[in-house]
Amino acid sequence: MSARPGKVFFVRFVWAVVAFVLATVMIGAGIAQRTIFQGPRTETVAITVEEEAPYLLIDGAVLTQLPGTQTLRAQGEGDLFASYGRTADMQAWLSDTEYTHVTMGGDGVVESALVEPDPDAATTDDAPTDSPGDEAAAEAADVVAAEPADETASGDETATAGRSPIGSDLWLDEYQHSDLLIAPLQLPEGMSVLVAADGTSPAPDRVTVTWPLQTSTPWAGPLIVLGGILMAVGVFLYILGIRHARRKRGPRRKGLPLPVTEPIDIAIDDPDGKGVISSQTPTRRAVSSGRRAFAVVPVVAVSALLFSGCSADAWPQLGPSPTPSPTTTVIAPDGQQAPAVTKAQAERILTRIAATVADADAAMDGDLAETRLEGAALAARDTNYKLRAAIADYAAPAPILAKPLEIILPQAYDGWPRSVIAVADDEQSKTSSIMVMTQRDAWADYKLSYIASLEASTTLPDLAPAYIGAPQVEPDSPFLLLPPDQVAAAYSDVINKGEDSEYYDYFEVEGDQLRASITADRQRRLDEFNKTASSTGSLEFSSAPGAQAPFALQTVESGAIVAVNVNEIDTVKPTNADAVIKVDGNLTVKSLAGVDQSATGFATTFSDQVFFYVPGPGSTEKIRLLGYSSDILDAKVLS
């Protein structure tokens, strides 16, 4: 005999209850791991400041005492500021002022101390003398930090205005907000954070640093999913038990065969007013089965909802840790110092330079241009502004290219002055510019000292990556085919003498568009002059090194990219005592010289900013022109 219906129902009901209980326990345990048993998700350290100071410097050791990203929060009234950069750079920027330094004590406790200004901080005695720029700029850099701050009087009190930290080229990034400042950070060792208000008011004293904690629960996900499966099994067993009991309900007797009945369609007219239910009407069994199937849906939905709430840290990591694929790396030489800037920092600096110079070009403001230009680049702009003020249709200089920045070669140097070579592309005109930017000291902005257009077919030598940088080559270095301080004179001699120059074989002829254009222009102008004035005057051409000091950074093959300044001088003199030289048809010379004729003659100077690749002495290569720019510099009456 088969088992009684009540017994079968009881067994299946018991197993369903067991499945429900186990499912509840497993799901509850999984949820508890993600909630009440998970613990805190973050760790926060409050920074206590005992004495007021305009700046608060948080050392990198404080930021990296726990792994993971850092979130800095500063609260105060009014505008708040935060920036980060290399610790050594920030200490140099703060060396001439009072600030609070937050560090890690020997016992692992965060400590703060007030740091007094260093009286010797304003000197730059360790600065190299071979950086780009003229001597006047170098002398200005020696005393720029020593100048006293502006003083403002308010009633009977006199206050010293502080130095605003906003917009310094030294920061890798900066943040500004009012009342509450939140800065997400991910700084390694050797980096620090500067917090301030405006450089004069006390820095905010409510500062915290927060780190996320590793709170993985690898079994929460499996417990929740397995619990959901058991719950579905329990529901299924319970439905089977109910179904079996209903099928076995009532006595089992053999009865007489019933007559076959046919369904009557209620749509057919019945004279007696009676009818039967159509066979198309669903039976009670079919309806009840649909209800049982629907009962499973909430269970599956709940399990799916719990499953979707489980992140990756809710599952065990059974696979092996990913192994990074090998890549080509460049290792910095032992003892090499840190690069002057990062690529993102260089892009931001060059964008600022381009914006300032664009404003100066529009207003023809030489003082504004001087805030971001120096040396040959500034001299060319000053001359352009003079000519545009005198000649209505004189062309404005080409704008400074800033983005996209294709190549960054920062100088590897911890001190000042420090420089960067950058290459930016103009996607519309398909041209590129190569530039040198220099920062004179920790408080100065970077200034552009050299700028030139790259030749279309130029191939740059292999350069160190931006995160390593390159050391500066000394001006008199013997480890190049020519020392950097001799390149301008040698190239000038080649321009003047051609193949008769002793340096002719040092320079690559192919691809040197500057030398070719100078030669062609001189011949054209000489031919025009000889047509009308050869009997009464003379026209002479010469080249010589310009006033701008050379600058060189080392390449990977022990060569160097060298930037030099070359001047081209055109001299026209009368050869007849009764003759005079007239330049009334040349508005450029007339505007710069201030007269339209002279009995002694005129000298016109053009300034060339030239970039070369200079190989090492053991290389079979020659000195190769990379790019150049040429601008009129001056015109004067000969004495």
mmCIF file of C-alpha atoms in Angstrom, residues 404-619:
data_model
loop_
_atom_site.group_PDB
_atom_site.id
_atom_site.type_symbol
_atom_site.label_atom_id
_atom_site.label_comp_id
_atom_site.label_asym_id
_atom_site.label_seq_id
_atom_site.Cartn_x
_atom_site.Cartn_y
_atom_site.Cartn_z
ATOM 1 C CA PRO A 404 47.506 69.238 -26.458
ATOM 2 C CA LEU A 405 50.875 68.958 -24.767
ATOM 3 C CA GLU A 406 52.661 66.141 -26.560
ATOM 4 C CA ILE A 407 56.089 66.065 -24.914
ATOM 5 C CA ILE A 408 57.310 67.106 -21.483
ATOM 6 C CA LEU A 409 60.978 66.979 -20.527
ATOM 7 C CA PRO A 410 61.360 68.490 -17.036
ATOM 8 C CA GLN A 411 64.714 69.272 -15.537
ATOM 9 C CA ALA A 412 65.627 66.830 -12.776
ATOM 10 C CA TYR A 413 66.569 69.317 -10.097
ATOM 11 C CA ASP A 414 65.367 69.945 -6.542
ATOM 12 C CA GLY A 415 66.589 73.553 -6.345
ATOM 13 C CA TRP A 416 66.008 76.697 -8.339
ATOM 14 C CA PRO A 417 66.023 77.960 -11.043
ATOM 15 C CA ARG A 418 64.384 74.901 -12.603
ATOM 16 C CA SER A 419 63.223 74.555 -16.198
ATOM 17 C CA VAL A 420 61.037 72.454 -18.491
ATOM 18 C CA ILE A 421 61.124 71.748 -22.228
ATOM 19 C CA ALA A 422 57.643 71.227 -23.677
ATOM 20 C CA VAL A 423 56.214 70.484 -27.130
ATOM 21 C CA ALA A 424 52.611 71.476 -27.897
ATOM 22 C CA ASP A 425 50.635 70.771 -31.070
ATOM 23 C CA ASP A 426 48.158 72.918 -32.961
ATOM 24 C CA GLU A 427 45.653 70.452 -34.422
ATOM 25 C CA GLN A 428 44.119 73.024 -36.777
ATOM 26 C CA SER A 429 47.295 74.297 -38.433
ATOM 27 C CA LYS A 430 49.154 70.984 -37.975
ATOM 28 C CA THR A 431 52.107 72.803 -36.463
ATOM 29 C CA SER A 432 54.071 72.251 -33.253
ATOM 30 C CA SER A 433 55.902 74.552 -30.883
ATOM 31 C CA ILE A 434 58.858 73.726 -28.677
ATOM 32 C CA MET A 435 59.357 75.881 -25.591
ATOM 33 C CA VAL A 436 61.494 76.358 -22.487
ATOM 34 C CA MET A 437 59.802 77.450 -19.261
ATOM 35 C CA THR A 438 61.772 78.475 -16.186
ATOM 36 C CA GLN A 439 60.882 79.091 -12.540
ATOM 37 C CA ARG A 440 63.387 81.361 -10.825
ATOM 38 C CA ASP A 441 62.540 80.488 -7.215
ATOM 39 C CA ALA A 442 59.857 78.817 -5.121
ATOM 40 C CA TRP A 443 57.664 81.939 -5.090
ATOM 41 C CA ALA A 444 57.958 82.891 -8.784
ATOM 42 C CA ASP A 445 55.712 81.869 -11.644
ATOM 43 C CA TYR A 446 57.143 79.931 -14.550
ATOM 44 C CA LYS A 447 58.150 82.149 -17.451
ATOM 45 C CA LEU A 448 58.602 81.204 -21.072
ATOM 46 C CA SER A 449 62.119 82.099 -22.241
ATOM 47 C CA TYR A 450 62.438 80.257 -25.579
ATOM 48 C CA ILE A 451 59.761 79.432 -28.155
ATOM 49 C CA ALA A 452 60.158 78.074 -31.683
ATOM 50 C CA SER A 453 58.232 76.200 -34.361
ATOM 51 C CA LEU A 454 59.301 72.631 -35.000
ATOM 52 C CA GLU A 455 60.223 71.711 -38.536
ATOM 53 C CA ALA A 456 57.546 69.602 -40.244
ATOM 54 C CA SER A 457 59.899 66.663 -40.763
ATOM 55 C CA THR A 458 61.592 66.957 -37.369
ATOM 56 C CA THR A 459 62.225 63.760 -35.448
ATOM 57 C CA LEU A 460 63.067 64.413 -31.835
ATOM 58 C CA PRO A 461 65.715 62.268 -30.148
ATOM 59 C CA ASP A 462 64.768 59.731 -27.496
ATOM 60 C CA LEU A 463 63.859 61.565 -24.288
ATOM 61 C CA ALA A 464 63.457 60.438 -20.707
ATOM 62 C CA PRO A 465 59.833 60.123 -19.523
ATOM 63 C CA ALA A 466 58.283 63.026 -17.673
ATOM 64 C CA TYR A 467 58.187 61.160 -14.358
ATOM 65 C CA ILE A 468 62.008 60.877 -14.410
ATOM 66 C CA GLY A 469 63.165 64.073 -16.092
ATOM 67 C CA ALA A 470 66.628 64.901 -17.366
ATOM 68 C CA PRO A 471 69.620 66.681 -15.836
ATOM 69 C CA GLN A 472 70.681 70.031 -17.185
ATOM 70 C CA VAL A 473 73.863 70.039 -19.247
ATOM 71 C CA GLU A 474 76.460 72.559 -18.125
ATOM 72 C CA PRO A 475 77.168 75.368 -20.621
ATOM 73 C CA ASP A 476 80.807 74.381 -20.991
ATOM 74 C CA SER A 477 80.219 70.621 -20.888
ATOM 75 C CA PRO A 478 82.876 68.714 -22.880
ATOM 76 C CA PHE A 479 80.605 65.670 -23.189
ATOM 77 C CA LEU A 480 78.847 66.920 -26.336
ATOM 78 C CA LEU A 481 79.985 67.412 -29.890
ATOM 79 C CA LEU A 482 80.054 71.135 -29.041
ATOM 80 C CA PRO A 483 79.530 72.689 -25.592
ATOM 81 C CA PRO A 484 76.156 74.468 -25.385
ATOM 82 C CA ASP A 485 77.796 77.881 -24.937
ATOM 83 C CA GLN A 486 79.633 77.472 -28.272
ATOM 84 C CA VAL A 487 76.703 76.322 -30.415
ATOM 85 C CA ALA A 488 75.316 79.815 -31.160
ATOM 86 C CA ALA A 489 78.726 81.186 -32.178
ATOM 87 C CA ALA A 490 79.494 78.148 -34.330
ATOM 88 C CA TYR A 491 76.134 78.287 -36.102
ATOM 89 C CA SER A 492 76.521 82.042 -36.659
ATOM 90 C CA ASP A 493 79.902 81.392 -38.240
ATOM 91 C CA VAL A 494 78.353 78.829 -40.594
ATOM 92 C CA ILE A 495 75.656 81.337 -41.596
ATOM 93 C CA ASN A 496 78.291 83.985 -42.274
ATOM 94 C CA LYS A 497 80.880 81.887 -44.096
ATOM 95 C CA GLY A 498 78.990 78.874 -45.397
ATOM 96 C CA GLU A 499 81.253 76.024 -46.422
ATOM 97 C CA ASP A 500 84.321 78.070 -45.550
ATOM 98 C CA SER A 501 83.435 77.958 -41.857
ATOM 99 C CA GLU A 502 85.493 75.669 -39.644
ATOM 100 C CA TYR A 503 82.245 74.479 -38.060
ATOM 101 C CA TYR A 504 80.478 73.661 -41.324
ATOM 102 C CA ASP A 505 80.895 69.893 -40.923
ATOM 103 C CA TYR A 506 79.492 69.989 -37.388
ATOM 104 C CA PHE A 507 75.972 70.831 -38.586
ATOM 105 C CA GLU A 508 73.574 68.771 -40.661
ATOM 106 C CA VAL A 509 72.730 70.593 -43.913
ATOM 107 C CA GLU A 510 69.726 68.507 -44.908
ATOM 108 C CA GLY A 511 66.544 69.783 -43.303
ATOM 109 C CA ASP A 512 68.076 73.070 -42.084
ATOM 110 C CA GLN A 513 65.356 75.406 -43.320
ATOM 111 C CA LEU A 514 66.596 78.323 -41.209
ATOM 112 C CA ARG A 515 69.995 78.502 -42.893
ATOM 113 C CA ALA A 516 68.415 78.085 -46.317
ATOM 114 C CA SER A 517 65.863 80.844 -45.708
ATOM 115 C CA ILE A 518 68.528 83.244 -44.378
ATOM 116 C CA THR A 519 70.740 82.668 -47.396
ATOM 117 C CA ALA A 520 67.878 83.150 -49.849
ATOM 118 C CA ASP A 521 66.578 86.276 -48.088
ATOM 119 C CA ARG A 522 70.003 87.884 -47.968
ATOM 120 C CA GLN A 523 70.602 87.284 -51.654
ATOM 121 C CA ARG A 524 67.179 88.676 -52.603
ATOM 122 C CA ARG A 525 67.640 91.848 -50.563
ATOM 123 C CA LEU A 526 71.189 92.333 -51.814
ATOM 124 C CA ASP A 527 70.011 92.074 -55.433
ATOM 125 C CA GLU A 528 67.290 94.687 -54.817
ATOM 126 C CA PHE A 529 69.736 97.006 -53.061
ATOM 127 C CA ASN A 530 72.327 96.766 -55.844
ATOM 128 C CA LYS A 531 69.752 97.820 -58.420
ATOM 129 C CA THR A 532 69.334 101.290 -56.951
ATOM 130 C CA ALA A 533 71.895 102.037 -54.261
ATOM 131 C CA SER A 534 75.083 100.104 -54.963
ATOM 132 C CA SER A 535 76.859 103.241 -56.163
ATOM 133 C CA THR A 536 76.086 105.285 -53.058
ATOM 134 C CA GLY A 537 75.818 102.735 -50.258
ATOM 135 C CA SER A 538 76.635 99.266 -49.008
ATOM 136 C CA LEU A 539 74.529 96.479 -47.460
ATOM 137 C CA GLU A 540 76.228 93.949 -45.202
ATOM 138 C CA PHE A 541 74.917 90.931 -43.321
ATOM 139 C CA SER A 542 76.296 89.274 -40.211
ATOM 140 C CA SER A 543 75.255 86.835 -37.528
ATOM 141 C CA ALA A 544 76.321 86.617 -33.894
ATOM 142 C CA PRO A 545 75.194 85.005 -30.611
ATOM 143 C CA GLY A 546 72.297 86.827 -28.985
ATOM 144 C CA ALA A 547 71.952 88.037 -25.412
ATOM 145 C CA GLN A 548 69.948 84.999 -24.248
ATOM 146 C CA ALA A 549 72.025 82.380 -22.418
ATOM 147 C CA PRO A 550 71.898 78.832 -23.855
ATOM 148 C CA PHE A 551 69.911 76.094 -22.162
ATOM 149 C CA ALA A 552 70.373 72.340 -22.561
ATOM 150 C CA LEU A 553 68.763 69.177 -21.188
ATOM 151 C CA GLN A 554 70.228 65.730 -21.639
ATOM 152 C CA THR A 555 68.671 63.117 -23.925
ATOM 153 C CA VAL A 556 68.670 59.343 -23.516
ATOM 154 C CA GLU A 557 71.611 58.816 -25.917
ATOM 155 C CA SER A 558 73.824 61.170 -23.854
ATOM 156 C CA GLY A 559 73.184 63.980 -26.296
ATOM 157 C CA ALA A 560 71.237 67.136 -25.492
ATOM 158 C CA ILE A 561 68.467 69.411 -26.720
ATOM 159 C CA VAL A 562 70.094 72.845 -26.801
ATOM 160 C CA ALA A 563 68.217 76.156 -27.105
ATOM 161 C CA VAL A 564 70.285 79.154 -28.239
ATOM 162 C CA ASN A 565 69.754 82.734 -29.348
ATOM 163 C CA VAL A 566 71.261 83.987 -32.640
ATOM 164 C CA ASN A 567 71.061 87.565 -33.897
ATOM 165 C CA GLU A 568 71.110 88.528 -37.583
ATOM 166 C CA ILE A 569 72.286 92.081 -38.208
ATOM 167 C CA ASP A 570 71.693 93.958 -41.464
ATOM 168 C CA THR A 571 73.888 97.059 -41.809
ATOM 169 C CA VAL A 572 73.355 99.626 -44.527
ATOM 170 C CA LYS A 573 75.804 102.544 -44.867
ATOM 171 C CA PRO A 574 76.372 105.359 -47.354
ATOM 172 C CA THR A 575 79.621 105.129 -49.312
ATOM 173 C CA ASN A 576 79.389 108.695 -50.579
ATOM 174 C CA ALA A 577 79.909 111.630 -48.210
ATOM 175 C CA ASP A 578 77.007 113.487 -49.753
ATOM 176 C CA ALA A 579 74.621 110.512 -49.646
ATOM 177 C CA VAL A 580 72.038 109.662 -46.993
ATOM 178 C CA ILE A 581 70.208 106.418 -46.319
ATOM 179 C CA LYS A 582 66.428 106.795 -46.486
ATOM 180 C CA VAL A 583 64.024 104.233 -45.017
ATOM 181 C CA ASP A 584 60.761 106.080 -45.528
ATOM 182 C CA GLY A 585 59.479 103.071 -47.482
ATOM 183 C CA ASN A 586 60.295 100.713 -44.635
ATOM 184 C CA LEU A 587 57.819 101.493 -41.873
ATOM 185 C CA THR A 588 59.282 98.839 -39.568
ATOM 186 C CA VAL A 589 62.783 100.347 -39.487
ATOM 187 C CA LYS A 590 61.387 103.864 -39.448
ATOM 188 C CA SER A 591 59.160 103.127 -36.416
ATOM 189 C CA LEU A 592 61.947 101.472 -34.427
ATOM 190 C CA ALA A 593 64.723 103.910 -35.342
ATOM 191 C CA GLY A 594 62.527 106.980 -34.942
ATOM 192 C CA VAL A 595 63.776 108.651 -38.158
ATOM 193 C CA ASP A 596 63.316 108.014 -41.856
ATOM 194 C CA GLN A 597 66.847 108.919 -43.024
ATOM 195 C CA SER A 598 70.402 108.986 -41.738
ATOM 196 C CA ALA A 599 73.771 110.137 -43.025
ATOM 197 C CA THR A 600 75.511 107.351 -41.092
ATOM 198 C CA GLY A 601 73.225 104.442 -41.894
ATOM 199 C CA PHE A 602 71.012 101.940 -40.082
ATOM 200 C CA ALA A 603 71.502 98.606 -38.327
ATOM 201 C CA THR A 604 68.519 96.237 -38.135
ATOM 202 C CA THR A 605 68.655 93.233 -35.810
ATOM 203 C CA PHE A 606 66.567 90.079 -36.061
ATOM 204 C CA SER A 607 66.455 87.620 -33.171
ATOM 205 C CA ASP A 608 66.373 83.874 -33.856
ATOM 206 C CA GLN A 609 65.396 81.397 -31.157
ATOM 207 C CA VAL A 610 66.875 78.089 -32.282
ATOM 208 C CA PHE A 611 66.645 74.521 -30.937
ATOM 209 C CA PHE A 612 69.268 71.935 -31.841
ATOM 210 C CA TYR A 613 69.936 68.318 -31.080
ATOM 211 C CA VAL A 614 73.615 68.095 -30.158
ATOM 212 C CA PRO A 615 74.914 64.492 -30.036
ATOM 213 C CA GLY A 616 77.606 63.167 -27.762
ATOM 214 C CA PRO A 617 81.261 63.257 -28.861
ATOM 215 C CA GLY A 618 81.326 59.565 -29.786
ATOM 216 C CA SER A 619 78.286 59.777 -32.063
#
